Short mmCIF file of C-alpha atoms and ligand atoms in Angstrom, two decimals:
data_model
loop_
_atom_site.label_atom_id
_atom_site.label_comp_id
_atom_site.label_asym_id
_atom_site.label_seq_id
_atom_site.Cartn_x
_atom_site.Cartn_y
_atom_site.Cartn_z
CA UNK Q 49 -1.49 22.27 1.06
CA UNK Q 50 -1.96 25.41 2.83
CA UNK Q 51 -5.17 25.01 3.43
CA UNK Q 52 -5.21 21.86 4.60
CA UNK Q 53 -6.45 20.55 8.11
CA UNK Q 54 -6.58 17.25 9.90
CA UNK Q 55 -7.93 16.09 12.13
CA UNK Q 56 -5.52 13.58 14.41
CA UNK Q 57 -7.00 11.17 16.86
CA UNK Q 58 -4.07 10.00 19.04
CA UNK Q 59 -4.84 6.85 20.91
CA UNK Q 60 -3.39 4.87 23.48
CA UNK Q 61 0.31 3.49 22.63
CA UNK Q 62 3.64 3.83 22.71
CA UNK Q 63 3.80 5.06 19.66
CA UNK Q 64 2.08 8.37 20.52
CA UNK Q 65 5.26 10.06 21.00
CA UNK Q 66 5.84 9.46 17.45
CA UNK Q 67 2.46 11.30 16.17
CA UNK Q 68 4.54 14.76 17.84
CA UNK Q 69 7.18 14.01 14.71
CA UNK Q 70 4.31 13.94 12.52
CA UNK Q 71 2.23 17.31 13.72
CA UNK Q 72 5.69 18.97 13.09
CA UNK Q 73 6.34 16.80 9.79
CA UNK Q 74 2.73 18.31 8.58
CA UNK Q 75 3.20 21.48 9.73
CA UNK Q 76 6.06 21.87 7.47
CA UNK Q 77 4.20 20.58 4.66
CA UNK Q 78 1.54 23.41 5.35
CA UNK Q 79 -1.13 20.93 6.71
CA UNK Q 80 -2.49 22.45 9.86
CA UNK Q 81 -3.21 19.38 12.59
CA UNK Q 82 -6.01 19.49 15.45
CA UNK Q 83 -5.70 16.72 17.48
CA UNK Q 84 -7.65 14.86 20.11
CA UNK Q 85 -6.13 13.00 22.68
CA UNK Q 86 -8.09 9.85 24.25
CA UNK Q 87 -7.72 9.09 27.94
CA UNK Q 88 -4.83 6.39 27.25
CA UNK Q 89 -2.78 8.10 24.65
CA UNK Q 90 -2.82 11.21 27.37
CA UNK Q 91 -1.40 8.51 29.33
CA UNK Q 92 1.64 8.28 27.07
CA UNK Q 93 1.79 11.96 25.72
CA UNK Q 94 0.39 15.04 27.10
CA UNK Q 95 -2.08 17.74 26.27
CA UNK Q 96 0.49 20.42 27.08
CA UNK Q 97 2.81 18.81 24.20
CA UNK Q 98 0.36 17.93 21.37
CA UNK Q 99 -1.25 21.20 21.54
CA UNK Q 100 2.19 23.27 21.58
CA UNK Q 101 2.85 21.68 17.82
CA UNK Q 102 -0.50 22.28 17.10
CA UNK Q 103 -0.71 25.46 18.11
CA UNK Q 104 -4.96 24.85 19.18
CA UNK Q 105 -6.94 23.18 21.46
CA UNK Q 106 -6.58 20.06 22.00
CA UNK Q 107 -9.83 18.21 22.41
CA UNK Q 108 -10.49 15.26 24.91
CA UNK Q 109 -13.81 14.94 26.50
CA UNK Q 110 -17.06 14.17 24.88
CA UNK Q 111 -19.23 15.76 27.71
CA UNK Q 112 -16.39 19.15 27.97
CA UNK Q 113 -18.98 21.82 28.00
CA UNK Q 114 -16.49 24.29 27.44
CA UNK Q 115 -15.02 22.69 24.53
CA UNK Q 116 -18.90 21.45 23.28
CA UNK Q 117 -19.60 25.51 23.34
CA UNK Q 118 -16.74 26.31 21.37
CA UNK Q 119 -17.06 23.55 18.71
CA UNK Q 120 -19.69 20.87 18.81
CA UNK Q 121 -17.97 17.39 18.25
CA UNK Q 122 -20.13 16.64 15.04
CA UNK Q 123 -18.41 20.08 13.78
CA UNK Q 124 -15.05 18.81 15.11
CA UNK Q 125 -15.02 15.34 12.93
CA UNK Q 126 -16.42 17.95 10.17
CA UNK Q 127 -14.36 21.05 9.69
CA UNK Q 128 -10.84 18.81 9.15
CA UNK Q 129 -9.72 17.84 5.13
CA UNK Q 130 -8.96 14.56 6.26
CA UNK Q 131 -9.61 12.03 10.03
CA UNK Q 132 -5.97 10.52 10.70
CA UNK Q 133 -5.93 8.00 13.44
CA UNK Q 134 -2.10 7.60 15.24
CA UNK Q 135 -1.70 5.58 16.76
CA UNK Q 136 -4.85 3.54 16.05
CA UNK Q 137 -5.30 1.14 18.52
CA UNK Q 138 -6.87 -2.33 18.59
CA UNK Q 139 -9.14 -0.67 20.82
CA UNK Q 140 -9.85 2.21 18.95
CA UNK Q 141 -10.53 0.14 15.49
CA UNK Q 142 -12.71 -2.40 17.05
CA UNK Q 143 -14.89 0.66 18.06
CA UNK Q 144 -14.94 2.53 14.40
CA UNK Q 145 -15.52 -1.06 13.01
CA UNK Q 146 -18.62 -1.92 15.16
CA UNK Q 147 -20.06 2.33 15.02
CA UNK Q 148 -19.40 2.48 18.80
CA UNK Q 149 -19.51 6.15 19.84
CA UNK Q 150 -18.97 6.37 23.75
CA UNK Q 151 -16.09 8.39 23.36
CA UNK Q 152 -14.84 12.05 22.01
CA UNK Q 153 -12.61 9.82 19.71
CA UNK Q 154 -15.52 7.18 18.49
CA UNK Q 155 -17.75 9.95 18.06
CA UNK Q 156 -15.57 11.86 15.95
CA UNK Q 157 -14.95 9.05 13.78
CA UNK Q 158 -18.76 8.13 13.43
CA UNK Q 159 -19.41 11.20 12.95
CA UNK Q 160 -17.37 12.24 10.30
CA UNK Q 161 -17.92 12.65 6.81
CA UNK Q 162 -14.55 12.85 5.38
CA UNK Q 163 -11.98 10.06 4.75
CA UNK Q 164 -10.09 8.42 7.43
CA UNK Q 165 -6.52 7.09 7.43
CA UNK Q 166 -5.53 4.52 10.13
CA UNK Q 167 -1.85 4.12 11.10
CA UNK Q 168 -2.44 0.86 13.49
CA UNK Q 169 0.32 0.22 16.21
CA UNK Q 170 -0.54 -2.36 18.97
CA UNK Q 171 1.23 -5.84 20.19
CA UNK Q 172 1.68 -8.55 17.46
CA UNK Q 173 -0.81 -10.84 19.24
CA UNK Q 174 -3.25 -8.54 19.04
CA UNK Q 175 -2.70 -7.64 15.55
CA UNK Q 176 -2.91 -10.87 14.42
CA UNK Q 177 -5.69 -12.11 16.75
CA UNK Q 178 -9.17 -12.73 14.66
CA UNK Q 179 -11.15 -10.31 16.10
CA UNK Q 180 -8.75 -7.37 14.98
CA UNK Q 181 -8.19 -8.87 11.47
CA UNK Q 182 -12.16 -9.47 11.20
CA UNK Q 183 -12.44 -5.38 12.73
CA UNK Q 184 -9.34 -4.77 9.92
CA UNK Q 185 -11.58 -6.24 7.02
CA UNK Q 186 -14.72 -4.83 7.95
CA UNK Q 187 -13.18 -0.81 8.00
CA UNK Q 188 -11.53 -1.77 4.61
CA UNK Q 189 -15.23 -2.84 3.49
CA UNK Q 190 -16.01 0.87 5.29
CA UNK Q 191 -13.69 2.55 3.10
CA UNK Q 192 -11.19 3.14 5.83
CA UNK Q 193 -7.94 3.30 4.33
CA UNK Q 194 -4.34 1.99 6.55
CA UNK Q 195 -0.85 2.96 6.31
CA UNK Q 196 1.13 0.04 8.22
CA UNK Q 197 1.55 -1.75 10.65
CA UNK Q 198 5.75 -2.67 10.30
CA UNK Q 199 7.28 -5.01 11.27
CA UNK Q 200 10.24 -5.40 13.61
CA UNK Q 201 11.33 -5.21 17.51
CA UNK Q 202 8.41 -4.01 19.75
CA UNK Q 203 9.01 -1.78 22.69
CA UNK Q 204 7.52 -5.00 24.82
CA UNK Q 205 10.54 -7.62 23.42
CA UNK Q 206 8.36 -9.39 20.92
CA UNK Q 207 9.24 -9.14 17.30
CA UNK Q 208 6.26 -9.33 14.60
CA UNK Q 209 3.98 -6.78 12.64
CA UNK Q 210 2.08 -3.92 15.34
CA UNK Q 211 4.89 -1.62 14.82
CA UNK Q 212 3.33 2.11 13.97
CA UNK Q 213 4.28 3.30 10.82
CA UNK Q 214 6.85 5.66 10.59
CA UNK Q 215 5.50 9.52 10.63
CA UNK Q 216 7.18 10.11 6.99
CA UNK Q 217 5.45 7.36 5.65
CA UNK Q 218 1.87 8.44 7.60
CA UNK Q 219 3.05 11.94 5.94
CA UNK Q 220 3.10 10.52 2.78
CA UNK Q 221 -0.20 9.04 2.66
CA UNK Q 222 -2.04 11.97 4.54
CA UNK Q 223 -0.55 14.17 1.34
CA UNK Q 224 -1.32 11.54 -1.35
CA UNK Q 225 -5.20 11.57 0.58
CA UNK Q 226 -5.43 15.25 0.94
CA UNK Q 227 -4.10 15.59 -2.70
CA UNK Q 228 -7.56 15.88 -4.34
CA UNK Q 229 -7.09 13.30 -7.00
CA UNK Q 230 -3.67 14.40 -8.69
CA UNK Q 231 -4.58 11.21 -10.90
CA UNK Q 232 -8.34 11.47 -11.56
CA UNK Q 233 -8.70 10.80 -15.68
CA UNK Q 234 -5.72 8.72 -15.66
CA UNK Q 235 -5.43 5.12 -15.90
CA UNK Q 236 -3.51 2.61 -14.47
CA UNK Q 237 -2.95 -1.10 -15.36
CA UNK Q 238 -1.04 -3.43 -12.39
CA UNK Q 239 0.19 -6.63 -12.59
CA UNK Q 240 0.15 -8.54 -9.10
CA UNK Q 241 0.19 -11.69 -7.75
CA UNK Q 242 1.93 -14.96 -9.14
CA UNK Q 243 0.99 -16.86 -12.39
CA UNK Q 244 0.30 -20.58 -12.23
CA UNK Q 245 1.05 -22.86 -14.47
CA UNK Q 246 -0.71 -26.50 -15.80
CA UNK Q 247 1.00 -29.22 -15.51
CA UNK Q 248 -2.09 -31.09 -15.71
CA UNK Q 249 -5.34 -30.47 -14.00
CA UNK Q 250 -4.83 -30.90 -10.68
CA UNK Q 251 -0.88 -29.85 -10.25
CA UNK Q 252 0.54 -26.54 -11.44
CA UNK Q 253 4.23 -24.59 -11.41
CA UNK Q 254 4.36 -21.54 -9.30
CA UNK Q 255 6.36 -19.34 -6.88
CA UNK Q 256 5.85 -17.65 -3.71
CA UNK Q 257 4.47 -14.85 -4.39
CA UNK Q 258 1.61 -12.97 -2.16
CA UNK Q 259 -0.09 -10.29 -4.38
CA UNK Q 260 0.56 -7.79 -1.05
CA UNK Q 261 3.01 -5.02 -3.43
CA UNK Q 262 1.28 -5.08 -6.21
CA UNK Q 263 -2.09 -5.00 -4.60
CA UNK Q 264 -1.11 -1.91 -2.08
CA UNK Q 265 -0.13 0.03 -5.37
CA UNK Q 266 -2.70 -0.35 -7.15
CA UNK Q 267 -4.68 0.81 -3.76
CA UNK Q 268 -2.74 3.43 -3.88
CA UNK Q 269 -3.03 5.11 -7.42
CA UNK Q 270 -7.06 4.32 -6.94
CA UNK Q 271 -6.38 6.91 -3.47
CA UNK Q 272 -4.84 8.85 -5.71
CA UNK Q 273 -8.13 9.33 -8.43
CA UNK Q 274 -6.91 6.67 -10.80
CA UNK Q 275 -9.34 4.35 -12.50
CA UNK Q 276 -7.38 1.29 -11.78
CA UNK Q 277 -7.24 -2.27 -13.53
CA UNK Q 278 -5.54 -4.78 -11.20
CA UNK Q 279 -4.83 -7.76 -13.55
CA UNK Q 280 -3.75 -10.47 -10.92
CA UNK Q 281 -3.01 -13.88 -10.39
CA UNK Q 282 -4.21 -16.38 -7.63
CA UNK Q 283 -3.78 -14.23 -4.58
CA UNK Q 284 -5.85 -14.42 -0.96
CA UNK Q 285 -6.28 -11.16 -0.81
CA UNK Q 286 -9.42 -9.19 -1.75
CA UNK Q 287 -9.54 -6.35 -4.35
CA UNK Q 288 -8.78 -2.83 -3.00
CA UNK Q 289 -12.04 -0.47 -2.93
CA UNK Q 290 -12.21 1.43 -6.25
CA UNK Q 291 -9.95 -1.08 -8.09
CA UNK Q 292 -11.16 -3.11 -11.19
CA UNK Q 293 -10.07 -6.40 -11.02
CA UNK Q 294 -8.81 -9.06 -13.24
CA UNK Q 295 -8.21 -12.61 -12.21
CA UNK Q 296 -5.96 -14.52 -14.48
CA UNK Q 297 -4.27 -17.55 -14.06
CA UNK Q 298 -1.21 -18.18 -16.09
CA UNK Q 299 1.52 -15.92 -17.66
CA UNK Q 300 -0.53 -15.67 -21.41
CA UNK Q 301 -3.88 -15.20 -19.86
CA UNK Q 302 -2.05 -12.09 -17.28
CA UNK Q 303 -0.43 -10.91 -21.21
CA UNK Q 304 -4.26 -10.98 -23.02
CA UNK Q 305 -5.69 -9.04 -19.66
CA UNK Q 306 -3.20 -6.08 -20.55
CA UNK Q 307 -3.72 -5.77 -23.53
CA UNK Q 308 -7.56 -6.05 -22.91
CA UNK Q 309 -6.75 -2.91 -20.89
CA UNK Q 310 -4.86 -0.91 -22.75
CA UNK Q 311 -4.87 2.35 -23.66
CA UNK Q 312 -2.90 2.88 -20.23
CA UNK Q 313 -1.12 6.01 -18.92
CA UNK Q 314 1.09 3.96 -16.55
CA UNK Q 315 1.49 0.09 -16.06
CA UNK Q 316 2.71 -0.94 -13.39
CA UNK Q 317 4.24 -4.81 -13.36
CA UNK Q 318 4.57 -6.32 -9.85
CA UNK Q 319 3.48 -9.80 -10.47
CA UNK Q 320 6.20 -12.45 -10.26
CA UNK Q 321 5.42 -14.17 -13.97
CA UNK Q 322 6.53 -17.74 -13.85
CA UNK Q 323 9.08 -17.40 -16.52
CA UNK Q 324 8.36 -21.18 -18.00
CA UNK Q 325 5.81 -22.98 -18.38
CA UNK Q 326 5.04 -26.87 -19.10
CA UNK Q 327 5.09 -27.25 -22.85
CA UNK Q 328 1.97 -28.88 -23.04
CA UNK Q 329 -0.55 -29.21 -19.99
CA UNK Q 330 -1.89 -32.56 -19.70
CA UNK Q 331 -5.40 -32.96 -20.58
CA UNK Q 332 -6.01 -35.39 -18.23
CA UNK Q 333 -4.41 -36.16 -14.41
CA UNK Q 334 -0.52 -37.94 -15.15
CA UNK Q 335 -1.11 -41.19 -13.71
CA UNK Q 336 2.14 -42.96 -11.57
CA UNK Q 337 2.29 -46.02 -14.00
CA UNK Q 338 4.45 -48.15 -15.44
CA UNK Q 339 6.03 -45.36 -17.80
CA UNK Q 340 7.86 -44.38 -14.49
CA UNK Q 341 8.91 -40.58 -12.98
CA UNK Q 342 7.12 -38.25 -15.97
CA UNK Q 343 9.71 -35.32 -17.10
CA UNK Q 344 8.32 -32.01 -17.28
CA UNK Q 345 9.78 -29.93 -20.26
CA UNK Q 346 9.58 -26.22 -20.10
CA UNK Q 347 8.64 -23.41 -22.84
CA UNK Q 348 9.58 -19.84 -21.93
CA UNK Q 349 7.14 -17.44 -21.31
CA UNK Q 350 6.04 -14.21 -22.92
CA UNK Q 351 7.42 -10.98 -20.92
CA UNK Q 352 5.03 -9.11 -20.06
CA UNK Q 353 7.00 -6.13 -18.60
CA UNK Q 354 9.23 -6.03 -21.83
CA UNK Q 355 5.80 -6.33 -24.78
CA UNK Q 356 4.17 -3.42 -22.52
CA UNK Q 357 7.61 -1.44 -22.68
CA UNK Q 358 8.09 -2.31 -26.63
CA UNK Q 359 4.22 -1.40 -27.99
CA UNK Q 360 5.29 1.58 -30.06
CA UNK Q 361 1.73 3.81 -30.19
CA UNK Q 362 0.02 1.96 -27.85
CA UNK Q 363 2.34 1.97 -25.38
CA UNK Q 364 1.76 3.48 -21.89
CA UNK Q 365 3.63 6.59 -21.29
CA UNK Q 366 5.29 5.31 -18.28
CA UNK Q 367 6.29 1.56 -17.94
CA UNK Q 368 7.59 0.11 -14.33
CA UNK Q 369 9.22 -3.20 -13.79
CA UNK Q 370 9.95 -5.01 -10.60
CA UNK Q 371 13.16 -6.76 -10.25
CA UNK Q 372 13.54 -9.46 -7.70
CA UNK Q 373 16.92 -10.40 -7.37
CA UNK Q 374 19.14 -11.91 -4.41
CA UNK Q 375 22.75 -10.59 -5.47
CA UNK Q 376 24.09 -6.97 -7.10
CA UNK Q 377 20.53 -5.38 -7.30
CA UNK Q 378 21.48 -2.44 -8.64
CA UNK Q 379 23.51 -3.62 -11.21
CA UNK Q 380 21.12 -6.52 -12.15
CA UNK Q 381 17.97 -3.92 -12.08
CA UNK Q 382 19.85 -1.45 -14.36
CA UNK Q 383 20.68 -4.13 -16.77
CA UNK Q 384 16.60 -5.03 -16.68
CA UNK Q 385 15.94 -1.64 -17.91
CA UNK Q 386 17.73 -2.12 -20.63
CA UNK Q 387 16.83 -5.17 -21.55
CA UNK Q 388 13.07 -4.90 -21.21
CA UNK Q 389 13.31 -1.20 -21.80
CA UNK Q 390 10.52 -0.42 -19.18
CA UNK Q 391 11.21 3.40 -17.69
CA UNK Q 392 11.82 2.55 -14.23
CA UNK Q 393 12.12 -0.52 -12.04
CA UNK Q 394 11.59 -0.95 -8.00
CA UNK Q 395 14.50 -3.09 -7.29
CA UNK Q 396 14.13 -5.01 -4.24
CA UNK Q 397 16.50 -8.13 -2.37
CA UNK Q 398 14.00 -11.03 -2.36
CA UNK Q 399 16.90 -13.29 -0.73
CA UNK Q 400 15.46 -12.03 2.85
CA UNK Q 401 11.73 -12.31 3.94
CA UNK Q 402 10.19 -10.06 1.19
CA UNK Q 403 8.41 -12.34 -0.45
CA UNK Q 404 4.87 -13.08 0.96
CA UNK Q 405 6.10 -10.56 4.36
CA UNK Q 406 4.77 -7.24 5.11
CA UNK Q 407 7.20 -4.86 4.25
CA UNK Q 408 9.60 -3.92 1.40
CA UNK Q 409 13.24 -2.24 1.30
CA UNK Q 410 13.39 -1.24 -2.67
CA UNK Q 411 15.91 0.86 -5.11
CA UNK Q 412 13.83 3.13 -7.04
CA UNK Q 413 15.90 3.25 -10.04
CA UNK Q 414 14.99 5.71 -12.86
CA UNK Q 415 17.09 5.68 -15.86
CA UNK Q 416 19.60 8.47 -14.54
CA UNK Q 417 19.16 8.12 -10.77
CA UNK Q 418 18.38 5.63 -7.70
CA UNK Q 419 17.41 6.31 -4.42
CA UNK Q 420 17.24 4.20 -1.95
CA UNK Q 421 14.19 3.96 0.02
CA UNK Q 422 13.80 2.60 4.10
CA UNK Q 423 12.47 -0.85 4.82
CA UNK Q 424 8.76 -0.47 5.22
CA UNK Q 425 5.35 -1.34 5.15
CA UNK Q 426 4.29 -2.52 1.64
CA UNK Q 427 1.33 0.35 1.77
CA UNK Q 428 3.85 2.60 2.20
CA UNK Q 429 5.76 1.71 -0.44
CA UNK Q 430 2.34 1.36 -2.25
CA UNK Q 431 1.44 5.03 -1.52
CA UNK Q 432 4.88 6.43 -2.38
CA UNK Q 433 5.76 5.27 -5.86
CA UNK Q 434 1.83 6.42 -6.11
CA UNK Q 435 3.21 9.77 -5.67
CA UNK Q 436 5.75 9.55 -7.88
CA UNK Q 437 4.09 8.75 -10.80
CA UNK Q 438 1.55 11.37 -9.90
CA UNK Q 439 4.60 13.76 -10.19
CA UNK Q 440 5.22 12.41 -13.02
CA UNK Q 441 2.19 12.06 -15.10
CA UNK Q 442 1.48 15.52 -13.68
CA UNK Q 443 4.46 17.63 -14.63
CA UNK Q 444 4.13 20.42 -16.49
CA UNK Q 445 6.69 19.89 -19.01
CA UNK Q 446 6.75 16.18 -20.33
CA UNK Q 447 9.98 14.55 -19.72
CA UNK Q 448 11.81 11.97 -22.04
N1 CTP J 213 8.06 -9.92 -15.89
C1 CTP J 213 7.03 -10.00 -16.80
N2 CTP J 213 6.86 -11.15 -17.53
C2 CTP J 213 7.70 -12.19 -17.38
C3 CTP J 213 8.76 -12.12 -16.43
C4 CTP J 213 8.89 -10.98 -15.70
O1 CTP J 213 6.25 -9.04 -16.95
N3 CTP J 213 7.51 -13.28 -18.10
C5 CTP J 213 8.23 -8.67 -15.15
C6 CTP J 213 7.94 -8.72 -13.67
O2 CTP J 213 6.59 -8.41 -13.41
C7 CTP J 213 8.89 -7.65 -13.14
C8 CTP J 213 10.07 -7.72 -14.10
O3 CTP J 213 9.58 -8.34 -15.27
O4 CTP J 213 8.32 -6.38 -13.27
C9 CTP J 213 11.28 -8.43 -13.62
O5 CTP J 213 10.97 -9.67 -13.11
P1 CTP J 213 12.11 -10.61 -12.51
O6 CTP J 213 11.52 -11.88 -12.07
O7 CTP J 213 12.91 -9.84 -11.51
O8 CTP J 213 13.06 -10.80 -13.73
P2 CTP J 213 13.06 -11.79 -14.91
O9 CTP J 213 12.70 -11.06 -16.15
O10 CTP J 213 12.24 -12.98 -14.62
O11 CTP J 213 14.61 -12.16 -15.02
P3 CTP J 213 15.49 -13.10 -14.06
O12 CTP J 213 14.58 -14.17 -13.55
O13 CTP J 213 16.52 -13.58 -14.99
O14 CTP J 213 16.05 -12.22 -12.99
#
């Protein structure tokens, strides 16, 4: 990474004091940072301090003769690897999402011609208000790519998603972005979203499952240079840029997509399968007659995790469960490896708000170790089991 360079636009938020952590987190990494500083965020941290870690200018004014002599800012948004936004304000997004350029920050990111990686932070009102989630969509359309929001306490009482992401998890995606494709040629198969079951036309069995994991990894691995097939079930989400995907319905039509898909390098199996399913889905709508409260029995259904781990030739060289359990994860998650003999498993508590929330607190359990990783945003999460399997698909020598 030595001769890597970003370029970090710190805007206006308490969270700027964070983006010092990551100029030294970087640094040590071997990524050089040069950063500009918007009016507010020099209202929170100043020039003096952001341009001691990064050791050069630091650039704030659009009309700084001085500066403009030295580097022009369409050179500026040009000579960095990479355009990291932290904090990236609700201000700052709803100007990169409409092309608005009356700053030295909004220039910049017009300007550029490189990739840019937002780490939002702002009130939970304001995230959640329409106008940033329609600004949110459109730089996702852009190509934009995001590492958080979290969740949790805000430094103004309220509790809710706004929350900067932490500077090791920015780190981690500005290294996965700046990593030139460590996955290009390899492909990926995911499984996301829950599977829904007939009952009968109009009524179905299913679980609460959002798609959000599954659908941040496969955005991930697609960062990452992987050709991607996302096979997923009913989800409100849309398809990540770069990602192929698959809509499916139940558990056997999610089982025929991967197969479909195969040959795979790495698959991937987030979705939460319904494990039964009605016998035999009614052809027509069940009627309340006479016959009185219909009983609804169930057939198991085909594990999907555990035919991708079993496939002999075809199989992918590295096969990753999910376990969602509520009580001894560990154990439980260890005893899933076995069983389905996948290679490694992301064991998370779903007993909490995990399922259908914004962030994650997983076990990454490999069959001789597990590490525990933070609670945090599901991109993050997303962007570092990405890396891992880059590691791992990318090693030299080719590990049993
Ligand atoms: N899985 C699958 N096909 C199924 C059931 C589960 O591919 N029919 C996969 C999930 O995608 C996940 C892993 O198996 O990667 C574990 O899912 P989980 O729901 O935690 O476990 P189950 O196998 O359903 O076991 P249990 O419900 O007993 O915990």
């Amino acid at each position: 990474m030595s001769d890597k360079r970003v370029l970090l636009i710190i805007g206006g938020g308490i969270a700027a004091y964070k983006s010092l952590e990551l100029i030294r987190l970087l640094a040590k990494a071997g990524v050089k940072s040069r950063a500009i500083l918007t009016k507010a965020g020099a209202e929170f941290v100043t020039p003096l301090s952001v341009g001691a870690l990064t050791g050069d200018k630091v650039y704030q004014e659009l009309f700084d003769l001085t500066a403009e002599a030295e580097m022009g800012h369409i050179e500026l948004s040009r000579a960095a690897d990479l355009v990291v936004v932290a904090p990236a304000t609700a201000d700052l997004m709803a100007k990169a999402a409409n092309g608005l350029a009356n700053d030295l920050a909004s220039t910049a990111l017009l300007a550029t011609d490189k990739r840019v990686l937002m780490a939002p932070a702002m009130n939970v009102r304001m995230w959640e208000h329409a106008a940033t989630q329609r600004n949110l969509a459109r730089l996702h359309a852009d190509g934009v790519r995001f590492v958080g929001p979290d969740a949790g306490e805000m430094a103004c009482g309220e509790y809710g998603p706004g929350r900067m992401a932490e500077p090791e998890a920015i780190k981690a995606a500005i290294l996965a972005l700046l990593s030139d494709g460590p996955l290009k040629g390899k492909h990926a198969l995911v499984t996301a979203g829950p599977t829904v079951e007939a009952i009968d036309p109009v009524r179905f069995l299913s679980n609460r499952s959002s798609g959000k994991q599954g659908y941040a990894i496969a955005a991930a691995l697609a960062n990452l240079g992987a050709e991607v097939t996302l096979v997923s079930g009913p989800t409100t989400l849309a398809a990540p840029a770069g990602v192929n995907r698959v809509d499916v319905e139940s558990a056997r039509e999610m089982l025929a997509a991967c197969e479909a898909a195969l040959p795979a390098d790495v698959a991937i199996c987030v979705a939460a399968v319904a494990d039964w399913r009605p016998g035999a889905a009614a052809a027509e709508k069940i009627k309340k007659d006479k016959s009185g409260t219909p009983a609804i029995s169930l057939t198991e259904n085909p594990d999907i995790l555990a035919t991708l781990s079993k496939l002999g030739k075809k199989r992918p060289r590295l096969v990753i469960g999910f376990a969602a359990e509520t009580n001894d994860v560990e154990a439980h998650a260890r005893a899933k490896i076995a069983k389905k003999g996948c290679d490694w498993i992301v064991a998370n508590d779903v007993s909490g708000d995990v399922m259908g929330g914004a962030e994650n607190e997983v076990l990454l359990i490999k069959r001789d170790s597990a590490e525990a990783w933070p609670r945090m945003a599901k991109e993050a999460v997303g962007w570092k089991l990405a890396a891992e399997i880059a590691k791992f698909l990318t090693a030299k020598v080719r590990r049993k």
